[in-house]
C-alpha cells in the first residue's frame, strides 16, 4: 500500500469514526438501548465507507479528479444527492429489519425518508468537498512540478544546444572553413558568416519560447546544415520534403535541431562517403509526423544515451503527455530513422 493510499484510508476511518462516535455519544445521552446504538453505529460506519469508497473509484475512473472546478460542480451535486439517497434507503432498511428503534436513534428527523436523504446528503457533501479540494490542490501542485520540470529540461537542452554550437571544435571547423572560402569564393564566405551568426542568434531567441513553429525551427536547422555543408562538401546531402501547410505547426524548440546534430555526429561523420539527411512531415487531422532520416547505422547506443535525445523525449512527454511519441530505428537499408508523433493543436 502506497503512502497516498494509507493517508486515504486513515482519513476514511477517522472521518467516519468521528461522525459515528459523535452520534453514539449524543444518542446514549437520551436513550439506553446501548446494543441498538452500537449496531446502528456499525451500520453507519460500514455504509459510509463502502458508499464513499465506491464513489471514489467511480470518480477516478471517470477522471472527475482531473476536471476543473466549474464542470465538476453539477456532477458532484448530483452524485452527492444519489449517495445520500442510497445511504438513507439502505440504512433505513437495515435498521427496520433488525431494530425498529435503531433508525430513530441516529436520525433526528424521526424517520422521514426525505429528511434522512437531506441529512445524509449534507454528510456526503462535506466528504466530497474535502475529497475534491484535496485533488484540486494536488493537481495544482502536480502542474507546478511539471512546469518546473519542463523549464528545467528546456533550459538544459538550450544550454546543450548552445554549448554544441559554441563548442571550440565546431567553431574552429566553421571559421576554418569560412577562412578557406574567403579567397576562393568571397560571396559564399560572406553567406557562411551570415548563416553562422543566424544560427547563434536563433539559439538565443528560440529558447525564450515553449513552442515554436516548424518554420522557425527549420530556419535554425538550415543555418546549421549550411555551415556543416561547407565542412563536409559533397559528403553531405540534405533533402526537405515538408508541405507548406506543415510549416505553421508547433514543435518544441531545438527538437529537430538536436536530432539533426546527432545525425551528423553519429551518422554522416562516421561514413567515408558521407550520406544524406532527409527531413519529412506527414499531416493527419489529429496529429502530424516528423521524420528525420540519415545515412548510417544504429550500431552504437550513443544515440540513445545522448543528453539531447533523452531531453527531447522528456520534453515531449512533459508538453503532450502520452499523446506524443519519439521513436528511433534502423530501417535495414543503411538508414537511421527518427519518427516523432505530435498532436495537432492547430485550428483550421
Coordinates of C-alpha atoms in Angstrom, one line a residue:
X1 CA 0.0 0.0 0.0
X2 CA 1.4 3.4 -1.0
X3 CA 1.7 6.4 1.3
X4 CA -1.1 8.0 -0.6
X5 CA -3.4 5.0 -0.1
X6 CA -2.5 4.9 3.6
X7 CA -3.5 8.6 4.0
X8 CA -6.8 8.0 2.2
X9 CA -7.8 5.0 4.3
X10 CA -6.7 6.8 7.5
X11 CA -8.9 9.8 6.6
X12 CA -11.8 7.5 5.8
X13 CA -11.8 5.6 9.1
X14 CA -11.0 8.7 11.2
X15 CA -13.6 10.8 9.4
X16 CA -16.5 8.3 9.6
X17 CA -15.3 7.2 13.0
X18 CA -15.6 10.7 14.4
X19 CA -19.1 11.1 13.0
X20 CA -20.2 7.7 14.4
X21 CA -18.7 8.3 17.8
X22 CA -20.4 11.7 18.0
X23 CA -23.7 10.1 17.2
X24 CA -23.2 7.4 19.7
X25 CA -22.4 9.9 22.5
X26 CA -25.4 12.1 21.6
X27 CA -27.7 9.1 21.3
X28 CA -26.6 7.5 24.5
X29 CA -27.5 10.6 26.5
X30 CA -31.1 10.3 25.5
X31 CA -31.6 6.5 25.1
X32 CA -30.4 3.5 27.0
X33 CA -30.7 0.9 24.2
X34 CA -26.9 0.5 24.2
X35 CA -26.7 -2.5 21.8
X36 CA -29.0 -0.9 19.3
X37 CA -26.8 2.2 19.4
X38 CA -23.7 0.2 18.7
X39 CA -25.3 -1.8 16.0
X40 CA -26.7 1.2 14.2
X41 CA -23.3 3.0 14.5
X42 CA -21.6 0.0 13.0
X43 CA -24.1 0.1 10.1
X44 CA -23.4 3.8 9.6
X45 CA -19.7 3.3 9.6
X46 CA -19.8 0.4 7.1
X47 CA -22.2 2.1 4.7
X48 CA -20.4 5.4 4.9
X49 CA -17.0 3.8 4.0
X50 CA -18.5 1.5 1.3
X51 CA -20.5 4.2 -0.5
X52 CA -17.9 6.9 -0.3
X53 CA -15.1 4.5 -1.5
X54 CA -17.3 3.3 -4.4
X55 CA -17.8 6.9 -5.4
X56 CA -14.0 7.4 -5.0
X57 CA -13.4 4.6 -7.5
X58 CA -16.0 5.8 -10.0
X59 CA -14.8 9.4 -9.8
X60 CA -11.2 8.3 -10.6
X61 CA -12.4 6.1 -13.4
X62 CA -14.4 8.9 -15.0
X63 CA -11.4 11.3 -14.3
X64 CA -13.5 13.7 -12.3
X65 CA -10.5 14.3 -10.1
X66 CA -8.7 15.9 -13.1
X67 CA -11.5 18.2 -14.0
X68 CA -11.6 22.0 -13.4
X69 CA -14.0 23.4 -10.8
X70 CA -16.9 24.6 -13.0
X71 CA -17.7 21.4 -14.9
X72 CA -17.2 19.5 -11.7
X73 CA -19.8 21.3 -9.6
X74 CA -23.0 19.9 -11.2
X75 CA -21.6 16.4 -11.3
X76 CA -20.6 16.5 -7.6
X77 CA -24.0 17.9 -6.5
X78 CA -25.9 15.1 -8.4
X79 CA -23.5 12.4 -7.0
X80 CA -23.9 13.8 -3.5
X81 CA -27.7 13.6 -3.7
X82 CA -27.5 10.0 -5.0
X83 CA -25.1 9.0 -2.3
X84 CA -27.4 10.4 0.4
X85 CA -30.4 8.7 -1.1
X86 CA -28.6 5.3 -1.3
X87 CA -27.3 5.7 2.2
X88 CA -30.7 6.7 3.7
X89 CA -32.6 3.8 1.9
X90 CA -30.0 1.1 2.9
X91 CA -29.6 2.4 6.4
X92 CA -33.4 2.6 6.9
X93 CA -33.9 -0.9 5.5
X94 CA -31.2 -2.5 7.7
X95 CA -32.3 -0.6 10.8
X96 CA -36.0 -1.5 10.3
X97 CA -35.0 -5.1 9.6
X98 CA -33.1 -5.7 12.8
X99 CA -34.2 -3.0 15.3
X100 CA -37.4 -0.9 15.0
X101 CA -35.9 1.9 17.1
X102 CA -32.3 1.9 15.7
X103 CA -33.1 4.3 12.9
X104 CA -34.7 6.9 15.3
X105 CA -31.6 6.8 17.5
X106 CA -29.3 8.3 14.9
X107 CA -31.7 10.4 12.8
X108 CA -33.1 13.4 14.5
X109 CA -35.8 13.7 11.8
X110 CA -37.8 10.9 13.3
X111 CA -37.5 8.6 10.3
X112 CA -38.9 10.7 7.5
X113 CA -37.1 9.4 4.4
X114 CA -36.9 12.7 2.6
X115 CA -35.3 14.4 5.6
X116 CA -33.0 11.4 6.0
X117 CA -31.8 11.9 2.4
X118 CA -31.1 15.6 3.0
X119 CA -29.2 14.9 6.3
X120 CA -27.0 12.2 4.8
X121 CA -26.5 14.2 1.6
X122 CA -25.1 17.0 3.8
X123 CA -22.6 14.5 5.2
X124 CA -21.6 13.3 1.8
X125 CA -21.3 16.9 0.5
X126 CA -18.8 17.6 3.3
X127 CA -16.9 14.3 2.3
X128 CA -16.9 15.3 -1.4
X129 CA -15.9 18.9 -0.6
X130 CA -12.8 17.6 1.3
X131 CA -12.1 14.9 -1.3
X132 CA -12.1 17.2 -4.3
X133 CA -10.4 20.0 -2.5
X134 CA -7.5 17.7 -1.9
X135 CA -7.4 16.6 -5.6
X136 CA -7.7 20.2 -6.9
X137 CA -4.8 21.2 -4.6
X138 CA -2.9 18.1 -5.6
X139 CA -3.4 18.7 -9.3
X140 CA -2.3 22.3 -8.9
X141 CA 0.9 21.2 -7.2
X142 CA 1.5 18.5 -9.8
X143 CA 1.1 21.1 -12.6
X144 CA 3.6 23.3 -10.8
X145 CA 6.1 20.5 -10.5
X146 CA 5.5 19.5 -14.2
X147 CA 6.0 23.1 -15.3
X148 CA 9.3 23.3 -13.3
X149 CA 10.5 20.0 -14.8
X150 CA 9.6 21.3 -18.3
X151 CA 11.5 24.6 -17.7
X152 CA 14.5 22.6 -16.3
X153 CA 14.5 20.2 -19.3
X154 CA 14.1 23.2 -21.7
X155 CA 17.0 25.1 -20.1
X156 CA 19.2 22.0 -20.2
X157 CA 18.6 21.4 -23.8
X158 CA 19.1 25.1 -24.6
X159 CA 22.4 25.1 -22.8
X160 CA 23.3 21.8 -24.5
X161 CA 22.4 23.1 -28.0
X162 CA 24.2 26.5 -27.4
X163 CA 27.2 24.7 -26.0
X164 CA 27.4 22.4 -29.0
X165 CA 27.3 25.4 -31.3
X166 CA 29.8 27.3 -29.2
X167 CA 31.9 24.2 -28.9
X168 CA 35.5 25.2 -29.8
X169 CA 35.8 22.2 -32.2
X170 CA 32.6 23.2 -34.1
X171 CA 33.6 26.9 -34.1
X172 CA 37.2 26.1 -35.2
X173 CA 36.0 24.0 -38.1
X174 CA 33.3 26.5 -39.1
X175 CA 35.7 29.5 -39.0
X176 CA 38.5 27.5 -40.7
X177 CA 36.1 26.5 -43.5
X178 CA 34.9 30.2 -43.9
X179 CA 38.5 31.4 -43.9
X180 CA 39.3 28.9 -46.8
X181 CA 36.3 30.4 -48.7
X182 CA 37.4 34.0 -48.4
X183 CA 39.9 33.9 -51.2
X184 CA 38.2 31.1 -53.1
X185 CA 34.6 32.4 -53.0
X186 CA 34.1 35.6 -51.1
X187 CA 30.4 35.8 -51.7
X188 CA 29.9 32.3 -50.3
X189 CA 32.2 33.1 -47.3
X190 CA 30.0 36.1 -46.6
X191 CA 26.9 34.0 -46.8
X192 CA 28.5 31.4 -44.4
X193 CA 29.2 34.1 -41.8
X194 CA 25.6 35.2 -42.1
X195 CA 24.5 31.6 -41.5
X196 CA 26.7 31.3 -38.5
X197 CA 25.5 34.5 -36.9
X198 CA 21.9 33.5 -37.7
X199 CA 22.5 30.1 -36.0
X200 CA 23.8 31.7 -32.9
X201 CA 21.1 34.3 -32.8
X202 CA 18.4 31.7 -33.2
X203 CA 19.9 29.7 -30.4
X204 CA 19.3 32.6 -28.1
X205 CA 15.9 33.8 -29.3
X206 CA 14.1 30.4 -29.7
X207 CA 14.9 29.4 -26.2
X208 CA 12.5 32.0 -24.9
X209 CA 9.5 30.1 -26.2
X210 CA 7.9 26.9 -25.0
X211 CA 6.8 26.1 -28.6
X212 CA 7.9 27.4 -31.9
X213 CA 6.6 27.0 -35.4
X214 CA 8.2 24.3 -37.6
X215 CA 9.2 27.2 -39.9
X216 CA 11.3 28.8 -37.2
X217 CA 12.8 25.5 -36.2
X218 CA 13.8 24.6 -39.8
X219 CA 15.3 28.1 -40.3
X220 CA 17.8 27.3 -37.5
X221 CA 18.4 23.8 -38.9
X222 CA 19.1 25.2 -42.3
X223 CA 21.7 27.6 -40.9
X224 CA 23.3 24.7 -39.1
X225 CA 23.4 22.4 -42.1
X226 CA 24.7 25.2 -44.4
X227 CA 27.7 25.6 -42.1
X228 CA 28.2 21.8 -41.9
X229 CA 27.9 21.7 -45.7
X230 CA 31.0 23.9 -46.0
X231 CA 32.9 21.4 -43.9
X232 CA 31.6 18.1 -45.5
X233 CA 31.1 19.5 -49.0
X234 CA 29.8 16.7 -51.3
X235 CA 29.7 14.2 -48.4
X236 CA 26.6 15.8 -47.0
X237 CA 23.3 16.0 -48.9
X238 CA 20.1 17.4 -47.5
X239 CA 16.6 16.7 -48.7
X240 CA 13.5 18.6 -47.4
X241 CA 10.0 17.1 -48.0
X242 CA 8.0 19.5 -45.8
X243 CA 4.5 20.5 -47.0
X244 CA 3.8 24.2 -46.9
X245 CA 0.8 23.7 -44.6
X246 CA 3.1 22.0 -42.1
X247 CA 5.3 25.0 -41.5
X248 CA 3.0 26.7 -39.1
X249 CA 2.6 23.6 -36.8
X250 CA 4.2 23.9 -33.4
X251 CA 7.2 21.9 -32.1
X252 CA 9.4 22.3 -29.0
X253 CA 12.4 24.5 -29.9
X254 CA 15.7 22.6 -30.7
X255 CA 13.9 19.3 -31.2
X256 CA 14.6 18.9 -34.9
X257 CA 18.0 20.7 -34.4
X258 CA 19.0 18.1 -31.8
X259 CA 18.1 15.2 -34.0
X260 CA 20.0 16.6 -37.0
X261 CA 23.1 17.3 -34.9
X262 CA 23.0 13.7 -33.7
X263 CA 22.6 12.5 -37.3
X264 CA 25.7 14.4 -38.3
X265 CA 27.7 13.3 -35.3
X266 CA 26.8 9.6 -35.2
X267 CA 25.9 9.1 -38.8
X268 CA 27.4 11.2 -41.6
X269 CA 30.7 11.9 -39.9
X270 CA 31.3 8.2 -39.4
X271 CA 31.0 7.3 -43.1
X272 CA 33.8 7.9 -45.6
X273 CA 31.5 8.6 -48.4
X274 CA 29.2 10.7 -46.3
X275 CA 25.4 10.5 -46.8
X276 CA 22.1 12.1 -46.9
X277 CA 19.9 13.7 -44.2
X278 CA 16.2 13.8 -45.1
X279 CA 13.5 15.9 -43.2
X280 CA 9.9 15.0 -43.9
X281 CA 6.5 15.8 -42.5
X282 CA 3.2 13.9 -42.8
X283 CA -0.1 15.6 -41.7
X284 CA -3.2 13.9 -40.2
X285 CA -6.3 15.5 -38.8
X286 CA -5.5 14.8 -35.1
X287 CA -1.7 14.6 -35.3
X288 CA 1.3 15.0 -37.5
X289 CA 4.5 13.0 -38.0
X290 CA 8.1 14.3 -38.4
X291 CA 10.7 12.0 -40.0
X292 CA 14.4 12.7 -39.8
X293 CA 16.4 10.1 -41.7
X294 CA 20.2 9.9 -42.2
X295 CA 22.6 7.5 -43.8
X296 CA 24.2 5.3 -41.2
X297 CA 23.7 2.6 -38.7
X298 CA 22.2 2.4 -35.2
X299 CA 25.0 0.1 -34.1
X300 CA 26.1 2.4 -31.2
X301 CA 24.0 3.0 -28.1
X302 CA 25.4 6.6 -28.0
X303 CA 22.3 7.7 -30.0
X304 CA 20.1 6.7 -27.1
X305 CA 22.5 7.8 -24.4
X306 CA 22.9 11.4 -25.6
X307 CA 21.6 14.1 -23.3
X308 CA 19.9 15.8 -26.3
X309 CA 17.8 12.8 -27.3
X310 CA 16.8 11.9 -23.7
X311 CA 15.8 15.5 -23.0
X312 CA 13.8 15.6 -26.3
X313 CA 11.9 12.6 -25.1
X314 CA 11.3 14.1 -21.7
X315 CA 10.1 17.5 -23.1
X316 CA 7.7 15.8 -25.5
X317 CA 6.2 13.9 -22.5
X318 CA 6.0 17.0 -20.3
X319 CA 4.3 19.0 -23.1
X320 CA 2.0 16.4 -24.5
X321 CA 1.9 13.6 -22.0
X322 CA 1.3 10.2 -23.8
X323 CA -0.1 11.9 -26.9
X324 CA 3.5 12.4 -28.3
X325 CA 5.9 9.7 -29.2
X326 CA 9.6 9.6 -30.1
X327 CA 10.9 6.5 -31.9
X328 CA 14.3 5.7 -33.4
X329 CA 15.0 2.7 -35.5
X330 CA 17.3 1.4 -38.2
X331 CA 15.4 0.7 -41.4
X332 CA 17.7 -2.1 -42.5
X333 CA 18.8 -0.2 -45.6
X334 CA 21.7 1.6 -44.0
X335 CA 19.4 4.4 -42.8
X336 CA 18.5 5.5 -39.3
X337 CA 15.0 7.0 -39.0
X338 CA 13.7 9.2 -36.1
X339 CA 9.9 9.3 -36.1
X340 CA 8.2 12.0 -33.9
X341 CA 4.4 11.9 -33.4
X342 CA 2.9 15.1 -32.1
X343 CA -0.8 16.0 -31.5
X344 CA -2.0 18.7 -33.9
X345 CA -3.4 21.6 -31.9
X346 CA -3.6 23.9 -34.8
X347 CA -7.1 25.1 -35.6
X348 CA -8.0 25.1 -39.3

